[in-house]
Rosetta silent file (secondary structure, phi, psi, omega in degrees, C-alpha in Angstrom):
SEQUENCE: MDQPDPKNGSGLILSATDPIRSFLALASDDRRLSEELRGIATDLRSKNTVPYKLLRAIWTGSDPLTRPDLLGLFSGSDFVFTSPKTREKSEELKLRLLKLREIAERKEYAELVKDITPKKQVEEPFSSYKDQLGFGLHVGLTMFTGYLVGYASFRALFNRNPALSAAGGILGLVLAMLVETLLFIIKTSKDDQIQSSKSFTQSSPSFTPTTKKNQ
SCORE:     score description
SCORE:     0.000 S_00000001
   1 L     0.000  137.209 -178.741   10.821   12.226   46.905 S_00000001
   2 L   -70.452  139.782  177.903    8.782   13.674   44.013 S_00000001
   3 L   -78.093  141.898  179.740    5.118   14.264   44.708 S_00000001
   4 L   -74.067  157.352  176.922    2.699   12.332   42.462 S_00000001
   5 L   -78.482  123.295 -177.968    0.444   14.019   40.028 S_00000001
   6 L   -61.005  -24.521 -178.959   -3.096   14.054   41.512 S_00000001
   7 L   -88.367   -6.558 -176.450   -4.539   13.515   38.017 S_00000001
   8 L   -90.942   99.344  178.103   -2.292   10.559   37.294 S_00000001
   9 L  -107.839   22.524 -177.449   -4.274    7.428   38.114 S_00000001
  10 L   -78.652  166.899  179.176   -2.349    5.148   35.758 S_00000001
  11 L    97.448 -157.058 -178.319   -0.672    1.941   36.804 S_00000001
  12 L   -68.598  140.520  177.904   -1.934   -0.683   39.211 S_00000001
  13 E  -118.580  132.043 -179.422   -5.400   -0.192   40.657 S_00000001
  14 E  -112.928  147.202  174.011   -6.397   -1.715   44.015 S_00000001
  15 E   -75.574  139.924 -176.722   -9.836   -2.317   45.404 S_00000001
  16 L   -79.277  125.022  176.809  -10.540   -0.131   48.450 S_00000001
  17 L  -110.005  172.949  179.635  -10.853   -2.071   51.710 S_00000001
  18 H   -61.352  -43.103  176.188  -11.755   -0.904   55.207 S_00000001
  19 H   -59.632  -38.686  179.703   -8.080   -0.717   56.297 S_00000001
  20 H   -67.423  -41.577 -179.922   -7.267    1.417   53.242 S_00000001
  21 H   -66.406  -39.217  178.473  -10.235    3.744   53.860 S_00000001
  22 H   -64.272  -41.153  178.481   -9.286    4.101   57.528 S_00000001
  23 H   -64.470  -41.413 -179.912   -5.722    4.944   56.598 S_00000001
  24 H   -66.962  -34.447  177.470   -6.851    7.503   54.021 S_00000001
  25 H   -64.884  -40.364  176.740   -9.180    9.103   56.589 S_00000001
  26 H   -69.742  -38.170 -177.757   -6.249    9.518   58.990 S_00000001
  27 H   -68.519  -26.883 -179.479   -3.946   10.707   56.205 S_00000001
  28 L   -67.143  -18.892  177.685   -6.370   13.460   55.175 S_00000001
  29 L  -111.660    7.122 -178.158   -5.677   15.139   58.552 S_00000001
  30 L   -78.752  116.692 -177.127   -1.976   14.246   58.768 S_00000001
  31 L   -74.737  -13.396  176.659    0.013   17.517   58.908 S_00000001
  32 L   -70.469  -23.650 -179.562    3.185   15.724   57.845 S_00000001
  33 L   -84.650  153.526  175.948    1.691   15.355   54.374 S_00000001
  34 L   -70.105  162.821  179.957    1.555   18.164   51.860 S_00000001
  35 H   -61.142  -34.283 -179.747   -1.737   19.865   51.173 S_00000001
  36 H   -65.427  -46.265  179.576   -1.832   18.164   47.801 S_00000001
  37 H   -66.636  -36.448  176.727   -1.460   14.659   49.282 S_00000001
  38 H   -63.490  -38.897  176.977   -4.059   15.394   51.968 S_00000001
  39 H   -65.475  -37.932  177.548   -6.467   16.441   49.248 S_00000001
  40 H   -64.856  -42.604  179.332   -5.740   13.215   47.349 S_00000001
  41 H   -63.119  -40.859  178.050   -6.364   11.168   50.504 S_00000001
  42 H   -62.438  -39.555 -178.771   -9.656   12.970   51.108 S_00000001
  43 H   -72.202  -38.595 -174.457  -10.751   12.291   47.556 S_00000001
  44 H   -76.583  -24.572 -174.348   -9.686    8.619   47.501 S_00000001
  45 L   -68.422  -15.638  177.472  -11.307    7.548   50.786 S_00000001
  46 L  -100.234    4.951 -178.641  -14.770    7.702   49.152 S_00000001
  47 L   -93.760  158.257  175.818  -13.705    5.702   46.085 S_00000001
  48 L   -87.770  -18.602  177.580  -14.121    1.992   45.482 S_00000001
  49 E  -130.578  152.401 -176.924  -10.710    1.738   43.835 S_00000001
  50 E  -134.710  128.277  174.322   -7.377    3.334   44.691 S_00000001
  51 E   -66.176  134.062 -177.178   -4.317    3.798   42.431 S_00000001
  52 H   -61.784  -40.981 -177.214   -1.331    2.035   43.942 S_00000001
  53 H   -60.581  -44.059 -178.827    1.085    4.884   43.107 S_00000001
  54 H   -69.867  -41.030  179.535   -0.970    7.480   44.965 S_00000001
  55 H   -64.697  -40.263  178.961   -1.603    5.222   47.943 S_00000001
  56 H   -66.474  -38.013  178.780    2.092    4.369   48.213 S_00000001
  57 H   -65.294  -41.390  178.224    3.021    8.059   48.008 S_00000001
  58 H   -65.598  -41.896 -179.571    0.573    8.924   50.802 S_00000001
  59 H   -64.481  -40.503 -179.211    1.844    6.018   52.941 S_00000001
  60 H   -66.328  -36.120 -176.744    5.497    7.019   52.385 S_00000001
  61 H   -85.355  -10.672 -177.444    4.862   10.642   53.389 S_00000001
  62 L   -80.864  173.384 -176.742    2.763    9.841   56.469 S_00000001
  63 L   -68.193  120.630 -179.568    4.023    9.481   60.061 S_00000001
  64 L   -60.976  -23.404 -177.226    5.965    6.198   60.384 S_00000001
  65 L   -80.251  -25.859 -175.505    4.806    5.863   63.991 S_00000001
  66 L  -109.346  -19.501 -177.646    1.093    6.016   63.221 S_00000001
  67 L   -73.374  150.425  179.699    0.823    4.582   59.736 S_00000001
  68 L   -76.078  165.433  175.227   -0.124    0.893   59.392 S_00000001
  69 L   -63.700  139.389 -175.905    2.192   -1.789   58.089 S_00000001
  70 H   -62.088  -40.401  179.670    2.251   -1.743   54.273 S_00000001
  71 H   -65.726  -40.925  177.409    1.602   -5.473   54.016 S_00000001
  72 H   -68.568  -32.850  179.078   -1.326   -5.236   56.423 S_00000001
  73 H   -63.785  -38.389 -178.189   -2.648   -2.191   54.548 S_00000001
  74 H   -87.675   -5.221 -177.880   -2.834   -4.140   51.298 S_00000001
  75 L   -63.986  131.395  179.819   -4.194   -7.304   52.937 S_00000001
  76 L    86.397   -7.215  179.559   -7.585   -8.261   51.499 S_00000001
  77 L   -91.884  145.813 -179.336   -7.264   -5.897   48.562 S_00000001
  78 L  -116.976  157.399  174.336   -7.400   -7.164   44.987 S_00000001
  79 E   -75.770  141.085  178.050   -6.051   -5.850   41.730 S_00000001
  80 L  -112.972  119.714 -178.496   -8.651   -4.216   39.487 S_00000001
  81 L  -103.432  130.955  178.544   -8.076   -4.644   35.785 S_00000001
  82 L  -103.803  138.851  178.929   -9.691   -2.271   33.340 S_00000001
  83 L   -74.467  141.627  179.918  -10.440   -3.280   29.763 S_00000001
  84 L   -66.493  155.179  179.238   -8.685   -1.204   27.093 S_00000001
  85 L   -66.059  141.129  178.692  -10.671    1.281   25.077 S_00000001
  86 L   -69.287  127.497  179.847  -12.174   -0.051   21.886 S_00000001
  87 L   -73.137  132.243  178.886  -10.257    1.180   18.880 S_00000001
  88 L   -79.283  138.069  179.572  -12.419    3.087   16.454 S_00000001
  89 L   -76.487  139.101  177.917  -12.396    1.852   12.891 S_00000001
  90 L   -72.083  160.671 -179.960  -11.166    4.270   10.281 S_00000001
  91 H   -62.349  -37.604  179.010  -13.476    5.398    7.488 S_00000001
  92 H   -63.600  -41.693  179.061  -11.348    3.556    4.936 S_00000001
  93 H   -67.381  -37.806  177.923  -11.644    0.327    6.906 S_00000001
  94 H   -62.101  -42.971  179.203  -15.400    0.806    7.278 S_00000001
  95 H   -65.106  -39.858  179.566  -15.796    1.229    3.510 S_00000001
  96 H   -64.900  -42.182  178.319  -13.646   -1.844    2.850 S_00000001
  97 H   -65.412  -36.861  178.006  -15.692   -3.927    5.282 S_00000001
  98 H   -63.869  -42.793  178.378  -18.897   -2.670    3.676 S_00000001
  99 H   -64.154  -42.111  178.294  -17.688   -3.719    0.222 S_00000001
 100 H   -63.222  -37.732  178.616  -16.647   -7.138    1.526 S_00000001
 101 H   -66.121  -40.543  178.574  -20.057   -7.544    3.145 S_00000001
 102 H   -64.735  -41.066  178.182  -21.812   -6.636   -0.123 S_00000001
 103 H   -62.788  -42.090  179.259  -19.663   -9.123   -2.054 S_00000001
 104 H   -64.146  -38.049  178.857  -20.467  -11.842    0.491 S_00000001
 105 H   -68.418  -38.135  177.347  -24.186  -11.053    0.232 S_00000001
 106 H   -62.765  -44.299  179.315  -24.030  -11.194   -3.573 S_00000001
 107 H   -63.895  -41.563  179.892  -22.321  -14.590   -3.449 S_00000001
 108 H   -64.335  -41.817  178.705  -24.826  -15.858   -0.915 S_00000001
 109 H   -65.538  -42.669  178.798  -27.757  -14.658   -3.025 S_00000001
 110 H   -62.812  -35.205  178.139  -26.280  -16.179   -6.191 S_00000001
 111 H   -67.841  -34.599 -178.895  -25.861  -19.471   -4.335 S_00000001
 112 H   -71.990  -36.047 -173.879  -29.504  -19.393   -3.259 S_00000001
 113 H  -103.456   10.390 -176.033  -30.929  -18.705   -6.730 S_00000001
 114 L   -66.022  -26.835 -178.770  -28.495  -20.730   -8.824 S_00000001
 115 L   -81.017  -20.238 -177.470  -31.039  -23.549   -9.244 S_00000001
 116 L  -109.822  -11.907  179.345  -33.841  -21.269  -10.483 S_00000001
 117 L   -93.898  124.572  179.491  -31.845  -18.712  -12.461 S_00000001
 118 L   -64.513  140.937 -179.503  -31.065  -19.770  -16.048 S_00000001
 119 L   -71.271  141.144  178.384  -27.403  -19.913  -16.826 S_00000001
 120 L   -74.580  126.425  178.302  -26.057  -17.240  -19.115 S_00000001
 121 L  -102.648  117.566 -179.803  -25.016  -18.672  -22.429 S_00000001
 122 L   -93.895  113.547 -179.263  -22.243  -16.786  -24.116 S_00000001
 123 L   -81.204  122.822  178.104  -22.405  -17.292  -27.833 S_00000001
 124 L  -111.919  148.083  177.452  -18.982  -17.495  -29.394 S_00000001
 125 L   -63.698  139.889  179.272  -18.228  -17.550  -33.109 S_00000001
 126 L    60.649   37.997 -179.255  -17.727  -21.064  -34.489 S_00000001
 127 L   -76.908  -12.893  179.701  -18.959  -22.603  -31.255 S_00000001
 128 L  -127.279  165.042 -179.316  -20.364  -25.598  -33.129 S_00000001
 129 H   -66.373  -35.925 -179.940  -19.160  -27.933  -35.861 S_00000001
 130 H   -65.540  -39.733  178.665  -21.849  -26.738  -38.266 S_00000001
 131 H   -62.867  -43.110  179.767  -20.745  -23.119  -37.883 S_00000001
 132 H   -63.892  -43.792 -179.242  -17.139  -24.041  -38.612 S_00000001
 133 H   -66.330  -42.096 -179.836  -18.091  -26.115  -41.652 S_00000001
 134 H   -64.573  -41.236  179.206  -20.435  -23.449  -42.987 S_00000001
 135 H   -66.413  -39.652  179.274  -17.846  -20.713  -42.593 S_00000001
 136 H   -63.288  -43.755  178.695  -15.183  -22.817  -44.295 S_00000001
 137 H   -65.248  -38.659  179.968  -17.428  -23.554  -47.274 S_00000001
 138 H   -64.411  -44.861  179.461  -18.420  -19.909  -47.528 S_00000001
 139 H   -64.308  -43.013  179.450  -14.796  -18.726  -47.522 S_00000001
 140 H   -61.671  -42.558  179.461  -13.820  -21.384  -50.045 S_00000001
 141 H   -66.193  -39.560  179.448  -16.678  -20.447  -52.358 S_00000001
 142 H   -64.598  -43.876 -179.766  -15.866  -16.740  -52.084 S_00000001
 143 H   -66.290  -38.355  178.914  -12.189  -17.313  -52.865 S_00000001
 144 H   -66.089  -40.228  177.881  -13.047  -19.573  -55.808 S_00000001
 145 H   -63.863  -42.581  177.787  -15.468  -16.964  -57.137 S_00000001
 146 H   -61.929  -38.835  178.493  -12.805  -14.271  -56.779 S_00000001
 147 H   -63.681  -43.534 -179.468  -10.320  -16.458  -58.645 S_00000001
 148 H   -64.720  -42.661 -179.943  -12.772  -16.995  -61.509 S_00000001
 149 H   -63.717  -45.313  179.058  -13.656  -13.325  -61.739 S_00000001
 150 H   -65.022  -41.215  179.758   -9.978  -12.287  -61.749 S_00000001
 151 H   -63.151  -45.338 -178.278   -9.038  -14.988  -64.237 S_00000001
 152 H   -66.496  -39.263 -178.442  -11.864  -14.044  -66.621 S_00000001
 153 H   -64.849  -47.501 -179.439  -11.132  -10.319  -66.313 S_00000001
 154 H   -69.667  -30.107  178.192   -7.406  -10.666  -67.070 S_00000001
 155 H   -66.260  -38.576  179.286   -8.115  -13.165  -69.858 S_00000001
 156 H   -74.935  -32.106 -176.896  -10.367  -10.621  -71.562 S_00000001
 157 H   -78.515  -34.332 -172.768   -7.958   -7.725  -70.997 S_00000001
 158 L  -114.099   36.207  171.993   -4.740   -9.417  -72.125 S_00000001
 159 L    53.900   47.468  175.236   -5.883  -11.430  -75.163 S_00000001
 160 L    57.188   38.210  175.145   -6.150  -14.767  -73.378 S_00000001
 161 L   -74.744  120.800 -174.876   -2.574  -14.758  -72.105 S_00000001
 162 H   -62.109  -42.142 -177.214   -2.369  -17.834  -69.797 S_00000001
 163 H   -65.659  -46.816 -179.993    0.223  -16.378  -67.423 S_00000001
 164 H   -69.003  -33.654  177.098   -1.560  -13.077  -66.965 S_00000001
 165 H   -63.792  -42.270  177.844   -4.930  -14.823  -66.698 S_00000001
 166 H   -65.001  -38.810  177.335   -3.566  -17.004  -63.877 S_00000001
 167 H   -63.313  -39.510  177.082   -2.107  -13.913  -62.197 S_00000001
 168 H   -64.337  -37.385  177.308   -5.504  -12.236  -62.440 S_00000001
 169 H   -64.500  -42.469  178.795   -7.142  -15.293  -60.867 S_00000001
 170 H   -64.065  -40.986  178.136   -4.672  -15.245  -57.962 S_00000001
 171 H   -62.199  -42.547  177.436   -5.236  -11.522  -57.499 S_00000001
 172 H   -64.030  -37.058  178.169   -9.006  -12.055  -57.420 S_00000001
 173 H   -63.312  -45.246 -179.407   -8.558  -14.897  -54.891 S_00000001
 174 H   -64.523  -42.962  179.362   -6.476  -12.681  -52.597 S_00000001
 175 H   -63.243  -40.532  178.515   -8.930   -9.799  -52.839 S_00000001
 176 H   -63.226  -39.372  179.107  -11.842  -12.125  -52.077 S_00000001
 177 H   -66.144  -40.380  178.641   -9.991  -13.462  -49.028 S_00000001
 178 H   -64.869  -41.898  178.382   -9.276   -9.927  -47.784 S_00000001
 179 H   -63.220  -41.792  179.380  -12.919   -8.902  -48.221 S_00000001
 180 H   -64.659  -39.213  177.926  -14.090  -12.009  -46.355 S_00000001
 181 H   -65.102  -42.006  179.058  -11.647  -11.298  -43.526 S_00000001
 182 H   -63.365  -42.286  178.670  -12.829   -7.701  -43.261 S_00000001
 183 H   -64.509  -37.706  178.822  -16.482   -8.793  -43.128 S_00000001
 184 H   -65.070  -41.454  178.480  -15.651  -11.353  -40.449 S_00000001
 185 H   -63.312  -42.785  179.801  -13.918   -8.704  -38.294 S_00000001
 186 H   -63.379  -43.833 -179.283  -16.887   -6.337  -38.635 S_00000001
 187 H   -64.086  -42.531  179.874  -19.362   -9.077  -37.699 S_00000001
 188 H   -65.383  -39.566  178.980  -17.322  -10.158  -34.671 S_00000001
 189 H   -63.492  -41.782  178.551  -16.997   -6.565  -33.450 S_00000001
 190 H   -64.253  -40.478  178.632  -20.762   -6.046  -33.697 S_00000001
 191 H   -63.200  -40.005  178.682  -21.420   -9.264  -31.764 S_00000001
 192 H   -64.864  -40.267  179.323  -19.026   -8.152  -29.018 S_00000001
 193 H   -65.203  -41.024  179.009  -20.725   -4.756  -28.772 S_00000001
 194 H   -64.382  -42.660  179.595  -24.164   -6.362  -28.529 S_00000001
 195 H   -64.470  -40.513  178.818  -22.954   -8.769  -25.835 S_00000001
 196 H   -65.396  -39.129  179.007  -21.341   -5.925  -23.863 S_00000001
 197 H   -64.641  -40.312  178.185  -24.548   -3.873  -24.082 S_00000001
 198 H   -64.599  -42.800 -179.706  -26.601   -6.796  -22.756 S_00000001
 199 H   -64.233  -41.296  179.895  -24.189   -7.361  -19.881 S_00000001
 200 H   -65.877  -39.315 -179.841  -24.189   -3.665  -18.971 S_00000001
 201 H   -65.765  -37.843 -179.246  -28.008   -3.524  -19.083 S_00000001
 202 H   -72.869  -31.395 -176.255  -28.315   -6.543  -16.801 S_00000001
 203 H   -95.060   -8.089 -175.757  -25.776   -5.248  -14.279 S_00000001
 204 L   -71.286  -37.151  179.475  -26.821   -1.582  -14.257 S_00000001
 205 L   -64.410  144.944  179.509  -29.808   -1.832  -11.826 S_00000001
 206 L   -65.737  141.233 -175.552  -28.833   -1.546   -8.189 S_00000001
 207 L  -122.750  114.923 -178.139  -28.684   -4.906   -6.479 S_00000001
 208 L  -127.799   91.060 -178.609  -29.367   -5.130   -2.773 S_00000001
 209 H   -60.267  -33.812 -176.720  -29.675   -8.722   -1.595 S_00000001
 210 H   -63.208  -40.857  179.718  -30.223   -7.659    2.024 S_00000001
 211 H   -64.510  -40.602  179.409  -33.362   -5.709    1.123 S_00000001
 212 H   -64.277  -39.212  179.918  -34.770   -8.650   -0.827 S_00000001
 213 H   -65.211  -41.592 -179.011  -34.156  -10.987    2.084 S_00000001
 214 H   -65.986  -32.519  176.788  -35.911   -8.649    4.502 S_00000001
 215 L   -70.100    0.000    0.000  -38.917   -8.462    2.209 S_00000001
């Protein structure tokens, strides 16, 4: 039979009782056992718990005439269960949990101050009926002015030719519409940049809800 490893205490663990300690005391002087097993018996007899594998190996190698009955040896002994080691969290998991905690704190803080913090109003172009009506009238007036300017210019250049005068009016209308569209794009882009700058300025300071709560 293979001898057990003295350092191997894995497997079932039994609580040490008086019969087990008495047996281990006798086994430590039993010449039938190897020096290694006698050393294990000497070491285990002062312990409060005993590995089943080592105790069974010592019992198997001891004198059958003097060793106690195995069932009687284990009588009164209980199994000892050890809790598994706590798994350490990885750095990536710690950072993820920290971010989730910060998000939860931000939501909690926003929920607390939602009644006293004014709501952000995002101004959009043509958000009201008056804006839409005013823009429509402005575009219509610009296009009409462009048509008149083009019509008058071509009428003066081409000796009051009706067809060419009408073509000049249409050309002026199209140019006026293009200019109005370009101005509208420029204005919208500037409004977006201003809104983005305001949002960035408001969100740039560090926000630590936990510190505010502690204060």
